[in-house]
PDB file of C-alpha atoms in Angstrom:
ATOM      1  CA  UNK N  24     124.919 115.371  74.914  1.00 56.00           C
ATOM      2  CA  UNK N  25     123.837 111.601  73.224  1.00 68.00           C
ATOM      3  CA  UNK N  26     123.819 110.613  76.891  1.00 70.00           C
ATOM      4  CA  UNK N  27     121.553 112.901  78.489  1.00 82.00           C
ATOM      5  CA  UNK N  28     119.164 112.391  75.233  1.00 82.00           C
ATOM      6  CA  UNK N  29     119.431 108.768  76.318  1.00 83.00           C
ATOM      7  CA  UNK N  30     118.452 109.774  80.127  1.00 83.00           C
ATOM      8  CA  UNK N  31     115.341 112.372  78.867  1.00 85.00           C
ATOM      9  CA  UNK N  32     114.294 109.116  76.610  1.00 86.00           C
ATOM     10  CA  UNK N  33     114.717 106.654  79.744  1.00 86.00           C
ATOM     11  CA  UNK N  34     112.570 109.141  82.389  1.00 84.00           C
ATOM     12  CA  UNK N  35     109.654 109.915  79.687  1.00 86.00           C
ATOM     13  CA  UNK N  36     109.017 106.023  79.074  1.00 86.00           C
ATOM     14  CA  UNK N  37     109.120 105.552  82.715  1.00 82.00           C
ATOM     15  CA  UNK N  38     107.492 108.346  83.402  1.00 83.00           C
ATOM     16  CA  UNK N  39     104.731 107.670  80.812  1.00 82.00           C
ATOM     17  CA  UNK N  40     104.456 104.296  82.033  1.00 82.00           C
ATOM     18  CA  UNK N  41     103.756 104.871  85.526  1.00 80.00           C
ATOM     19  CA  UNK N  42     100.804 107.437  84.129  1.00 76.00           C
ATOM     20  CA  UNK N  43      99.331 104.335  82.513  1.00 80.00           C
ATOM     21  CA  UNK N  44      99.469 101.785  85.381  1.00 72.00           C
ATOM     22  CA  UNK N  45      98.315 104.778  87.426  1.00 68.00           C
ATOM     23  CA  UNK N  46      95.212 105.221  85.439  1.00 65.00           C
ATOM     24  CA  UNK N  47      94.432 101.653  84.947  1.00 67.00           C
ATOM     25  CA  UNK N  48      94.985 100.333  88.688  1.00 61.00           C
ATOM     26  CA  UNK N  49      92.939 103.518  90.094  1.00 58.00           C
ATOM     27  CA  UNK N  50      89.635 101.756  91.379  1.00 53.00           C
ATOM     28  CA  UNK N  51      88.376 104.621  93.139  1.00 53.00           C
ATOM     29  CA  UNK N  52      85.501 106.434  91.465  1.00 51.00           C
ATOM     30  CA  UNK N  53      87.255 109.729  89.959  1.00 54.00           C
ATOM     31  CA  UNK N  54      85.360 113.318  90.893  1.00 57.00           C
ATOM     32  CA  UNK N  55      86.586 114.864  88.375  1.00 63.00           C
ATOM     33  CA  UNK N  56      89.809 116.676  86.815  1.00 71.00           C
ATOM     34  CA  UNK N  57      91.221 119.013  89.802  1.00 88.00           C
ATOM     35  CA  UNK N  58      88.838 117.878  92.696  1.00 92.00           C
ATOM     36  CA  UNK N  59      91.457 115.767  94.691  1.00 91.00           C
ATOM     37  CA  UNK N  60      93.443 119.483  94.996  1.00 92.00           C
ATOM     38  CA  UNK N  61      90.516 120.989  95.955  1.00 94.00           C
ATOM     39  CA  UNK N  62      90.065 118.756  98.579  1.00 95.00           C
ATOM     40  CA  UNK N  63      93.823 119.104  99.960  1.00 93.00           C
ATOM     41  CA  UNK N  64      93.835 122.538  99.790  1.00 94.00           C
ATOM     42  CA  UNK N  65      90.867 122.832 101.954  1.00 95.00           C
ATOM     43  CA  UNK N  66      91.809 120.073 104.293  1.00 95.00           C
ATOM     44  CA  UNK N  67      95.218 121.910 104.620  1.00 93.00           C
ATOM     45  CA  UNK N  68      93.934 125.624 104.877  1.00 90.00           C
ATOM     46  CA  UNK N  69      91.452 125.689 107.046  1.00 78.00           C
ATOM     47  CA  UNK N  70      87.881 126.730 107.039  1.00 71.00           C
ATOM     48  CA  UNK N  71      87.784 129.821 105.352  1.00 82.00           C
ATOM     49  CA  UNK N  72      88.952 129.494 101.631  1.00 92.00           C
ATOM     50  CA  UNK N  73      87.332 132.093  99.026  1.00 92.00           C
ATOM     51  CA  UNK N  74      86.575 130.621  95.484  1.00 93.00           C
ATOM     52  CA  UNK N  75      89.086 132.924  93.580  1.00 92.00           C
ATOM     53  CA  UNK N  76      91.651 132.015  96.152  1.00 92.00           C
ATOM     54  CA  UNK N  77      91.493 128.482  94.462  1.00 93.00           C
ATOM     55  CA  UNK N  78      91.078 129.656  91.168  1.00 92.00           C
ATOM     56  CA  UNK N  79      94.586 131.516  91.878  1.00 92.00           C
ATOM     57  CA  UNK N  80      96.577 128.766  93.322  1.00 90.00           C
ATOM     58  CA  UNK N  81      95.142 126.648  91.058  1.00 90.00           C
ATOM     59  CA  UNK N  82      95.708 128.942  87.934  1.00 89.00           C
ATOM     60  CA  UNK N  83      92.059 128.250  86.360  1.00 91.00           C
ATOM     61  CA  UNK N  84      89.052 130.104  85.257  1.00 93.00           C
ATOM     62  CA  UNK N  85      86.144 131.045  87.705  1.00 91.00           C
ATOM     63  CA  UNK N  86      83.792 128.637  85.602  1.00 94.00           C
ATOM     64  CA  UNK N  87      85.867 125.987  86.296  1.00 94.00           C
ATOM     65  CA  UNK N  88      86.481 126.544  89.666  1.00 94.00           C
ATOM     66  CA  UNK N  89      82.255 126.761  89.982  1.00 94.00           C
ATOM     67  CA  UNK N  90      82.088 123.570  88.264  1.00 95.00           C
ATOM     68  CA  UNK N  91      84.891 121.884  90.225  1.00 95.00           C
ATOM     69  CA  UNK N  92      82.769 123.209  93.591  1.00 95.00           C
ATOM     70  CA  UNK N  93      79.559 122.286  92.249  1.00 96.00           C
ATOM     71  CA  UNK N  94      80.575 118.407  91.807  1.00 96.00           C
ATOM     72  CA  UNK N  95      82.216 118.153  95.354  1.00 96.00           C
ATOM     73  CA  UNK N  96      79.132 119.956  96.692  1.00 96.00           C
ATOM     74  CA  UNK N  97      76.411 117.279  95.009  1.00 96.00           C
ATOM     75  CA  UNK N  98      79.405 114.764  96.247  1.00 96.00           C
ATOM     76  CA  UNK N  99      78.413 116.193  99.839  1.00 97.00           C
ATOM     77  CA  UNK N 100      82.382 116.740 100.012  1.00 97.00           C
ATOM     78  CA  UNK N 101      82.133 120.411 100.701  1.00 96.00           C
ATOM     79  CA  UNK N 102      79.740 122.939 102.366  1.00 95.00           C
ATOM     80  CA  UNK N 103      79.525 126.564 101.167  1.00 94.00           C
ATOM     81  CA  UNK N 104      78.603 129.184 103.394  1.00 93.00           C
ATOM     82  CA  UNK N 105      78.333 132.833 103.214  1.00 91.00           C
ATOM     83  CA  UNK N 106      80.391 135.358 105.175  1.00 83.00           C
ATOM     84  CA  UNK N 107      78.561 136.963 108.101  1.00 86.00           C
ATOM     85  CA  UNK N 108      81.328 140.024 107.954  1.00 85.00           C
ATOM     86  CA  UNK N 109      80.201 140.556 103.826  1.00 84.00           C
ATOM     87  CA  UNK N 110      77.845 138.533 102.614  1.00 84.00           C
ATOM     88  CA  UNK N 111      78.972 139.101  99.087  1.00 85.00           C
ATOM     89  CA  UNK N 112      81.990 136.413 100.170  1.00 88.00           C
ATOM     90  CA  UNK N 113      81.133 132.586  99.917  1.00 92.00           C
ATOM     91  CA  UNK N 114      83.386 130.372 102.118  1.00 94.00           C
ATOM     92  CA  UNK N 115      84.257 126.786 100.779  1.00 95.00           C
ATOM     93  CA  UNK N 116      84.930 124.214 103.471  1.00 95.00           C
ATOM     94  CA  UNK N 117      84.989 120.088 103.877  1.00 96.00           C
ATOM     95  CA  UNK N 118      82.270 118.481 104.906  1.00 96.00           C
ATOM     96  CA  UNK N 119      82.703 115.780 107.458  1.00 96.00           C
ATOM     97  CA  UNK N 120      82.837 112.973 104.598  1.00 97.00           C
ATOM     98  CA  UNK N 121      85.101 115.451 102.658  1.00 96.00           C
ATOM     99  CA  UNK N 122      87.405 115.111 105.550  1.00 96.00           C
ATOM    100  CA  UNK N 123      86.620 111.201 105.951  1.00 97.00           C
ATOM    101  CA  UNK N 124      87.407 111.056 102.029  1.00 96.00           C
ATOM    102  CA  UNK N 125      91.021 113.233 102.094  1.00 95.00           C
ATOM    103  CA  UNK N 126      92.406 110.964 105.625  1.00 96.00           C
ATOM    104  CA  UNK N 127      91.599 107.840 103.484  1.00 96.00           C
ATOM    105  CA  UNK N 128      93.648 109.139 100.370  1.00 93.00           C
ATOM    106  CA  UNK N 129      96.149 110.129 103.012  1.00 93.00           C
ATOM    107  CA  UNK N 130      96.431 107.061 104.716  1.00 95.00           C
ATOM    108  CA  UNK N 131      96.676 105.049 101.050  1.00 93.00           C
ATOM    109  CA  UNK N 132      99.248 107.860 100.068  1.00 91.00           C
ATOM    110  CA  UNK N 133     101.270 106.748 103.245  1.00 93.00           C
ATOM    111  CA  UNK N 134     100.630 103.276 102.976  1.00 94.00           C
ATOM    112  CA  UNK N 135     102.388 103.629  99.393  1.00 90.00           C
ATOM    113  CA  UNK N 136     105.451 104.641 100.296  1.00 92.00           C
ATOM    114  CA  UNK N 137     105.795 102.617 103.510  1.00 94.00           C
ATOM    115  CA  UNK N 138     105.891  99.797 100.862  1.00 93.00           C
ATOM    116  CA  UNK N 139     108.382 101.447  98.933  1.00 90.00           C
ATOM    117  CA  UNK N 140     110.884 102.870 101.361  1.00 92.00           C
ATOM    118  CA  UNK N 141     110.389  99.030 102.667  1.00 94.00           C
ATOM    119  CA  UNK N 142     111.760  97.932  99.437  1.00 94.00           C
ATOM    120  CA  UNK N 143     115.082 100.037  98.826  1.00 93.00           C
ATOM    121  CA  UNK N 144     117.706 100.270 101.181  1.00 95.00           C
ATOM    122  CA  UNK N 145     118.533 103.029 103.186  1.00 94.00           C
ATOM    123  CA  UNK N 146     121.341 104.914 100.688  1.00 95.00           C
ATOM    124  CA  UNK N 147     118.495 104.708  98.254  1.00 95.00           C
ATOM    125  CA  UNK N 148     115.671 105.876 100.473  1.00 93.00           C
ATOM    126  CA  UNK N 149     117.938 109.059 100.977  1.00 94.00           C
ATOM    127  CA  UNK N 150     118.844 109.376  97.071  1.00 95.00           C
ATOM    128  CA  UNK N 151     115.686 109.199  96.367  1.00 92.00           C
ATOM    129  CA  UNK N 152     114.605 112.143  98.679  1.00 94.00           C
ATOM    130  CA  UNK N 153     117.872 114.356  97.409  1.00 94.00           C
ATOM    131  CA  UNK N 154     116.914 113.833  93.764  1.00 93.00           C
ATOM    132  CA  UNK N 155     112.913 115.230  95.010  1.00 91.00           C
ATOM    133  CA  UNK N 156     114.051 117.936  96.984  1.00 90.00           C
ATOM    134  CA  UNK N 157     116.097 118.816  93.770  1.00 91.00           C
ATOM    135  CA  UNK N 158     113.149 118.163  91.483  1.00 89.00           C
ATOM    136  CA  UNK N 159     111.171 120.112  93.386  1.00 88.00           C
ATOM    137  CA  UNK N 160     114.012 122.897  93.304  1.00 89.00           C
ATOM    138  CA  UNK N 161     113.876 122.778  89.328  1.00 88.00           C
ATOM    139  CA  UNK N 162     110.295 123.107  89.108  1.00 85.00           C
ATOM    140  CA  UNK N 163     110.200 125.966  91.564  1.00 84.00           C
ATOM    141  CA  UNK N 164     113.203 127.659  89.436  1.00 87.00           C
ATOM    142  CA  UNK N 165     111.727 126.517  85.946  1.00 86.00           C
ATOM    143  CA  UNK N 166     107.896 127.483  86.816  1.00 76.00           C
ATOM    144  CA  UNK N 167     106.742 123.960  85.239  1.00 72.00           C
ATOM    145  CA  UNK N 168     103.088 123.468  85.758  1.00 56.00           C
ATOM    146  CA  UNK N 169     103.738 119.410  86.276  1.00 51.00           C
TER     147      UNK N 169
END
């Protein structure tokens, strides 16, 4: 059990750590706390994405899902059109520079770990994808809202 305290102890600080040079190295302008998942999500569901439908996968209020939309739309990052079959629905969809803005963080993302899956060897390359896929597993299992 003293082991496995000394593990947690060893992941937090590195954990924590990586939060901070995260944070301090980011030199792109920020848009605010849960834009960058709007932005995925749309880029990776299409064109026709209801409001509440992010509120729901993202597990926040409708306010904040207005205010969220209403920064990306003065951001001209999204467009919001109504539904010709009920016009009581509001579609949310990327812009063209939304788009631009999500392949750029995509391409950096990819970048990233090109550099470092360039600098671990192969054995670790594959450990390191077990111990996600297992991560992932645990968080699935645990319902942690990382």
């Amino acid at each position: 059990m003293e082991t496995n305290y000394k593990y947690v102890e060893q992941i937090i600080e590195h954990i924590n750590h990586l939060k901070i040079q995260r944070r301090t190295a980011d030199t792109q302008p920020k848009t605010g706390r849960g834009t960058g998942f709007v932005l995925s999500y749309l880029y990776n569901n299409g064109d026709k994405v209801i409001p509440s439908e992010l509120g729901k996968i993202m597990n926040v209020t409708t306010p904040r899902v207005t205010a969220i939309l209403n920064k990306l739309e003065a951001k001209k990052l999204i467009v919001r059109a109504i539904s010709p079959e009920d016009r009581r629905n509001v579609f949310v969809m990327l812009s063209d520079q939304g788009k631009e803005v999500v392949e750029e963080k995509i391409a950096k993302q990819q970048q990233n770990i090109q550099t470092l899956v360039e600098r671990l060897d192969e054995n670790d390359v594959e450990s390191f994808i077990r111990v996600l896929n297992e991560l992932e597993t645990v968080i699935d299992e645990q319902g942690w809202g990382l």
